[in-house]
Amino acid sequence: MEKVFKIFLLVILYVYGAVRMPYMKNRDKIKYIKNKNTKLEKMNVFIAWLGMCLVPHLYAFTNIFGKYAMKITFWGRSLAAFLMILDVVYFYYIHRELSNNWSPILEIRENQKLITSGVYKYVRHPMYTQCWAWVFLQGIVASNAFVWIFGLLSWGFLYFTRVFNEEKLMLEEFGDEYKEYMNKTGRILPKIF
Ligand code: SAH
């Protein structure tokens, strides 16, 4: 049964990649006009890549994390796998919403617009919410403490070193429009009050 979950994690990883691919290609065509801490950003993206790509591959192709296996039931793992399918659908939807404004690092693109529609009406960083769900779920599907904790830490590192800088950059670029937007929205979850 372990094999089925290993194959599932690999396949879903490539589905995430396939969803992102056109935006990655498109990005090369659009000039940026401002970017922030490029070196730090590239390092952060690399660290996140370790936990969200390399470690799941090592888990799938080897048994080096075998001693960190957790005892999550088949149904628990299956539920996490199902939620991961929803997560990838959500990933697709957010990319469509953000469109040409998406970037793997912090930057302002030529003709960038502030997106406040769809899920962006309620949350400023829905893609980051989605990434938290991704790393949380992949560790449960793998039922492996190393995959789980390393994934959470590597994504967490990118998240915490980026999100405040991102809001600073957006404030610089969009000024009062972003300030007002911040008042109406939550950072990664909708504002309740
Ligand atoms: N933090 C967002 C976007 C991640 S992609 C999310 O979680 O959904 C990172 C790029 O998105 C940054 O380079 C930034 O310029 C851009 N960006 C972030 N929020 C945006 C918004 N509301 N509208 C347009 N671009 C945005």
mmCIF file of C-alpha atoms and ligand atoms in Angstrom:
data_model
loop_
_atom_site.group_PDB
_atom_site.id
_atom_site.type_symbol
_atom_site.label_atom_id
_atom_site.label_comp_id
_atom_site.label_asym_id
_atom_site.label_seq_id
_atom_site.Cartn_x
_atom_site.Cartn_y
_atom_site.Cartn_z
ATOM 1 C CA MET A 1 0.000 0.000 0.000
ATOM 2 C CA GLU A 2 2.952 2.301 0.733
ATOM 3 C CA LYS A 3 3.762 2.137 -2.971
ATOM 4 C CA VAL A 4 0.343 3.522 -3.925
ATOM 5 C CA PHE A 5 0.853 6.569 -1.699
ATOM 6 C CA LYS A 6 4.375 7.026 -3.053
ATOM 7 C CA ILE A 7 3.062 7.010 -6.630
ATOM 8 C CA PHE A 8 0.216 9.338 -5.649
ATOM 9 C CA LEU A 9 2.621 11.893 -4.153
ATOM 10 C CA LEU A 10 4.807 11.816 -7.257
ATOM 11 C CA VAL A 11 1.877 12.187 -9.643
ATOM 12 C CA ILE A 12 0.311 15.049 -7.698
ATOM 13 C CA LEU A 13 3.684 16.810 -7.547
ATOM 14 C CA TYR A 14 3.848 16.753 -11.330
ATOM 15 C CA VAL A 15 0.270 17.984 -11.559
ATOM 16 C CA TYR A 16 1.249 20.986 -9.378
ATOM 17 C CA GLY A 17 4.216 21.488 -11.732
ATOM 18 C CA ALA A 18 2.050 21.248 -14.842
ATOM 19 C CA VAL A 19 -0.416 23.822 -13.475
ATOM 20 C CA ARG A 20 2.422 26.245 -12.799
ATOM 21 C CA MET A 21 4.367 25.660 -16.029
ATOM 22 C CA PRO A 22 2.449 28.049 -18.348
ATOM 23 C CA TYR A 23 2.738 30.858 -15.781
ATOM 24 C CA MET A 24 6.450 30.184 -15.417
ATOM 25 C CA LYS A 25 6.867 30.416 -19.210
ATOM 26 C CA ASN A 26 4.679 33.484 -19.465
ATOM 27 C CA ARG A 27 6.658 35.178 -16.727
ATOM 28 C CA ASP A 28 9.826 35.166 -18.819
ATOM 29 C CA LYS A 29 8.024 37.259 -21.436
ATOM 30 C CA ILE A 30 6.939 40.060 -19.102
ATOM 31 C CA LYS A 31 9.469 42.600 -17.899
ATOM 32 C CA TYR A 32 9.745 43.387 -14.217
ATOM 33 C CA ILE A 33 10.042 46.962 -13.066
ATOM 34 C CA LYS A 34 10.914 46.448 -9.410
ATOM 35 C CA ASN A 35 12.248 43.497 -7.502
ATOM 36 C CA LYS A 36 13.150 42.919 -3.936
ATOM 37 C CA ASN A 37 15.997 41.018 -2.238
ATOM 38 C CA THR A 38 16.500 38.777 -5.237
ATOM 39 C CA LYS A 39 19.338 36.800 -3.643
ATOM 40 C CA LEU A 40 17.431 36.092 -0.428
ATOM 41 C CA GLU A 41 14.331 35.278 -2.486
ATOM 42 C CA LYS A 42 16.191 32.785 -4.680
ATOM 43 C CA MET A 43 17.665 31.081 -1.634
ATOM 44 C CA ASN A 44 14.229 30.874 -0.018
ATOM 45 C CA VAL A 45 12.690 29.380 -3.135
ATOM 46 C CA PHE A 46 15.505 26.802 -3.148
ATOM 47 C CA ILE A 47 14.862 25.889 0.499
ATOM 48 C CA ALA A 48 11.146 25.507 -0.170
ATOM 49 C CA TRP A 49 11.981 23.379 -3.216
ATOM 50 C CA LEU A 50 13.964 21.011 -0.960
ATOM 51 C CA GLY A 51 10.920 20.353 1.233
ATOM 52 C CA MET A 52 8.215 20.431 -1.417
ATOM 53 C CA CYS A 53 10.005 18.678 -4.264
ATOM 54 C CA LEU A 54 13.285 16.963 -3.418
ATOM 55 C CA VAL A 55 12.193 15.349 -0.139
ATOM 56 C CA PRO A 56 8.944 13.916 -1.624
ATOM 57 C CA HIS A 57 11.019 12.493 -4.502
ATOM 58 C CA LEU A 58 13.492 10.905 -2.070
ATOM 59 C CA TYR A 59 10.555 9.509 -0.106
ATOM 60 C CA ALA A 60 9.034 8.048 -3.277
ATOM 61 C CA PHE A 61 12.180 6.550 -4.777
ATOM 62 C CA THR A 62 14.146 5.438 -1.709
ATOM 63 C CA ASN A 63 13.616 4.210 1.808
ATOM 64 C CA ILE A 64 15.992 6.640 3.529
ATOM 65 C CA PHE A 65 13.209 8.161 5.632
ATOM 66 C CA GLY A 66 11.825 4.727 6.567
ATOM 67 C CA LYS A 67 12.693 5.086 10.247
ATOM 68 C CA TYR A 68 10.542 8.215 10.513
ATOM 69 C CA ALA A 69 7.385 6.414 9.356
ATOM 70 C CA MET A 70 4.284 7.387 11.352
ATOM 71 C CA LYS A 71 1.306 5.162 12.072
ATOM 72 C CA ILE A 72 -1.409 7.031 10.206
ATOM 73 C CA THR A 73 -4.242 4.755 9.077
ATOM 74 C CA PHE A 74 -4.996 4.000 5.443
ATOM 75 C CA TRP A 75 -8.179 6.073 5.630
ATOM 76 C CA GLY A 76 -6.390 9.008 7.236
ATOM 77 C CA ARG A 77 -3.812 8.978 4.465
ATOM 78 C CA SER A 78 -6.510 8.579 1.816
ATOM 79 C CA LEU A 79 -8.432 11.545 3.199
ATOM 80 C CA ALA A 80 -5.245 13.660 3.056
ATOM 81 C CA ALA A 81 -4.705 12.487 -0.549
ATOM 82 C CA PHE A 82 -8.249 13.521 -1.454
ATOM 83 C CA LEU A 83 -7.708 16.945 0.155
ATOM 84 C CA MET A 84 -4.476 17.265 -1.842
ATOM 85 C CA ILE A 85 -6.486 16.778 -5.042
ATOM 86 C CA LEU A 86 -8.754 19.645 -3.936
ATOM 87 C CA ASP A 87 -5.624 21.658 -3.080
ATOM 88 C CA VAL A 88 -4.243 21.262 -6.601
ATOM 89 C CA VAL A 89 -7.594 22.331 -8.090
ATOM 90 C CA TYR A 90 -7.486 25.393 -5.843
ATOM 91 C CA PHE A 91 -3.866 25.981 -6.949
ATOM 92 C CA TYR A 92 -5.079 26.051 -10.562
ATOM 93 C CA TYR A 93 -7.897 28.456 -9.711
ATOM 94 C CA ILE A 94 -5.578 30.884 -7.853
ATOM 95 C CA HIS A 95 -3.099 30.946 -10.741
ATOM 96 C CA ARG A 96 -5.905 31.851 -13.116
ATOM 97 C CA GLU A 97 -7.049 34.605 -10.786
ATOM 98 C CA LEU A 98 -3.537 36.063 -10.311
ATOM 99 C CA SER A 99 -2.662 35.512 -13.967
ATOM 100 C CA ASN A 100 0.325 37.551 -15.255
ATOM 101 C CA ASN A 101 0.905 39.045 -11.811
ATOM 102 C CA TRP A 102 2.193 35.729 -10.491
ATOM 103 C CA SER A 103 5.917 35.417 -9.874
ATOM 104 C CA PRO A 104 8.088 32.887 -8.007
ATOM 105 C CA ILE A 105 9.964 35.773 -6.379
ATOM 106 C CA LEU A 106 8.954 39.195 -5.103
ATOM 107 C CA GLU A 107 8.696 41.635 -7.949
ATOM 108 C CA ILE A 108 6.436 44.103 -9.673
ATOM 109 C CA ARG A 109 5.784 43.327 -13.307
ATOM 110 C CA GLU A 110 5.136 45.733 -16.123
ATOM 111 C CA ASN A 111 1.434 46.728 -16.033
ATOM 112 C CA GLN A 112 0.899 44.857 -12.780
ATOM 113 C CA LYS A 113 -2.598 45.237 -11.385
ATOM 114 C CA LEU A 114 -3.742 44.746 -7.823
ATOM 115 C CA ILE A 115 -5.980 41.695 -7.888
ATOM 116 C CA THR A 116 -8.851 41.923 -5.407
ATOM 117 C CA SER A 117 -11.361 39.614 -7.079
ATOM 118 C CA GLY A 118 -12.380 36.012 -6.440
ATOM 119 C CA VAL A 119 -10.734 34.594 -3.332
ATOM 120 C CA TYR A 120 -8.449 37.690 -3.240
ATOM 121 C CA LYS A 121 -11.525 39.590 -2.080
ATOM 122 C CA TYR A 122 -11.209 37.852 1.308
ATOM 123 C CA VAL A 123 -7.551 36.830 1.629
ATOM 124 C CA ARG A 124 -4.352 38.628 0.578
ATOM 125 C CA HIS A 125 -2.236 35.495 0.152
ATOM 126 C CA PRO A 126 -4.447 32.583 -0.886
ATOM 127 C CA MET A 127 -1.540 30.864 -2.640
ATOM 128 C CA TYR A 128 0.386 30.829 0.616
ATOM 129 C CA THR A 129 -2.627 29.348 2.447
ATOM 130 C CA GLN A 130 -2.708 26.710 -0.250
ATOM 131 C CA CYS A 131 1.033 25.992 0.212
ATOM 132 C CA TRP A 132 0.556 25.519 3.973
ATOM 133 C CA ALA A 133 -2.170 22.977 3.173
ATOM 134 C CA TRP A 134 0.102 21.284 0.615
ATOM 135 C CA VAL A 135 3.021 20.682 3.027
ATOM 136 C CA PHE A 136 0.692 19.718 5.853
ATOM 137 C CA LEU A 137 -1.103 17.165 3.683
ATOM 138 C CA GLN A 138 1.943 15.688 1.934
ATOM 139 C CA GLY A 139 3.420 14.589 5.289
ATOM 140 C CA ILE A 140 0.162 12.846 6.188
ATOM 141 C CA VAL A 141 -0.094 11.117 2.801
ATOM 142 C CA ALA A 142 3.524 9.946 3.221
ATOM 143 C CA SER A 143 2.772 9.134 6.882
ATOM 144 C CA ASN A 144 6.329 10.162 7.570
ATOM 145 C CA ALA A 145 7.549 12.565 10.260
ATOM 146 C CA PHE A 146 10.599 13.672 8.269
ATOM 147 C CA VAL A 147 8.583 14.517 5.137
ATOM 148 C CA TRP A 148 6.031 16.277 7.302
ATOM 149 C CA ILE A 149 8.320 18.378 9.495
ATOM 150 C CA PHE A 150 10.889 19.184 6.818
ATOM 151 C CA GLY A 151 8.095 20.240 4.430
ATOM 152 C CA LEU A 152 6.485 22.492 7.043
ATOM 153 C CA LEU A 153 9.828 24.032 8.063
ATOM 154 C CA SER A 154 11.062 24.675 4.523
ATOM 155 C CA TRP A 155 7.792 26.244 3.407
ATOM 156 C CA GLY A 156 7.512 28.107 6.737
ATOM 157 C CA PHE A 157 10.947 29.594 6.171
ATOM 158 C CA LEU A 158 9.940 30.964 2.774
ATOM 159 C CA TYR A 159 6.597 32.174 4.102
ATOM 160 C CA PHE A 160 7.923 34.062 7.134
ATOM 161 C CA THR A 161 10.858 35.640 5.309
ATOM 162 C CA ARG A 162 8.613 36.718 2.442
ATOM 163 C CA VAL A 163 5.112 37.668 3.428
ATOM 164 C CA PHE A 164 5.970 40.873 5.338
ATOM 165 C CA ASN A 165 8.355 42.030 2.581
ATOM 166 C CA GLU A 166 5.678 41.272 0.020
ATOM 167 C CA GLU A 167 3.159 43.462 1.811
ATOM 168 C CA LYS A 168 5.784 46.214 2.077
ATOM 169 C CA LEU A 169 6.440 46.009 -1.663
ATOM 170 C CA MET A 170 2.723 46.057 -2.471
ATOM 171 C CA LEU A 171 2.257 49.085 -0.180
ATOM 172 C CA GLU A 172 5.098 50.869 -1.977
ATOM 173 C CA GLU A 173 3.564 50.103 -5.337
ATOM 174 C CA PHE A 174 -0.166 50.453 -4.695
ATOM 175 C CA GLY A 175 -0.169 52.840 -1.666
ATOM 176 C CA ASP A 176 -3.593 53.639 -0.254
ATOM 177 C CA GLU A 177 -5.294 51.136 -2.528
ATOM 178 C CA TYR A 178 -3.336 48.331 -0.796
ATOM 179 C CA LYS A 179 -3.829 49.865 2.658
ATOM 180 C CA GLU A 180 -7.565 49.806 2.136
ATOM 181 C CA TYR A 181 -7.329 46.284 0.739
ATOM 182 C CA MET A 182 -5.403 45.205 3.876
ATOM 183 C CA ASN A 183 -8.181 46.537 6.082
ATOM 184 C CA LYS A 184 -10.760 44.434 4.295
ATOM 185 C CA THR A 185 -8.835 41.161 4.047
ATOM 186 C CA GLY A 186 -7.055 38.608 6.196
ATOM 187 C CA ARG A 187 -3.469 37.564 5.547
ATOM 188 C CA ILE A 188 -3.999 33.851 4.876
ATOM 189 C CA LEU A 189 -7.497 33.320 6.266
ATOM 190 C CA PRO A 190 -10.559 35.519 5.750
ATOM 191 C CA LYS A 191 -11.042 38.268 8.302
ATOM 192 C CA ILE A 192 -13.926 37.323 10.549
ATOM 193 C CA PHE A 193 -14.449 40.646 12.347
HETATM 194 N N1 SAH B 1 1.009 36.305 -2.077
HETATM 195 C C1 SAH B 1 0.109 36.034 -3.171
HETATM 196 C C2 SAH B 1 0.834 35.953 -4.512
HETATM 197 C C3 SAH B 1 2.016 35.046 -4.578
HETATM 198 S S1 SAH B 1 2.955 35.212 -6.100
HETATM 199 C C4 SAH B 1 -0.712 34.806 -2.853
HETATM 200 O O1 SAH B 1 -0.406 34.107 -1.897
HETATM 201 O O2 SAH B 1 -1.684 34.543 -3.559
HETATM 202 C C5 SAH B 1 4.035 36.552 -5.662
HETATM 203 C C6 SAH B 1 3.825 37.782 -6.524
HETATM 204 O O3 SAH B 1 2.465 38.149 -6.484
HETATM 205 C C7 SAH B 1 4.624 38.979 -6.025
HETATM 206 O O4 SAH B 1 5.696 39.213 -6.896
HETATM 207 C C8 SAH B 1 3.611 40.140 -5.968
HETATM 208 O O5 SAH B 1 4.037 41.217 -6.784
HETATM 209 C C9 SAH B 1 2.340 39.545 -6.545
HETATM 210 N N2 SAH B 1 1.112 39.851 -5.800
HETATM 211 C C10 SAH B 1 0.833 39.551 -4.515
HETATM 212 N N3 SAH B 1 -0.427 39.917 -4.180
HETATM 213 C C11 SAH B 1 -0.975 40.457 -5.293
HETATM 214 C C12 SAH B 1 -2.250 41.011 -5.609
HETATM 215 N N4 SAH B 1 -3.231 41.092 -4.717
HETATM 216 N N5 SAH B 1 -2.438 41.471 -6.870
HETATM 217 C C13 SAH B 1 -1.463 41.403 -7.797
HETATM 218 N N6 SAH B 1 -0.240 40.878 -7.565
HETATM 219 C C14 SAH B 1 0.010 40.407 -6.337
#
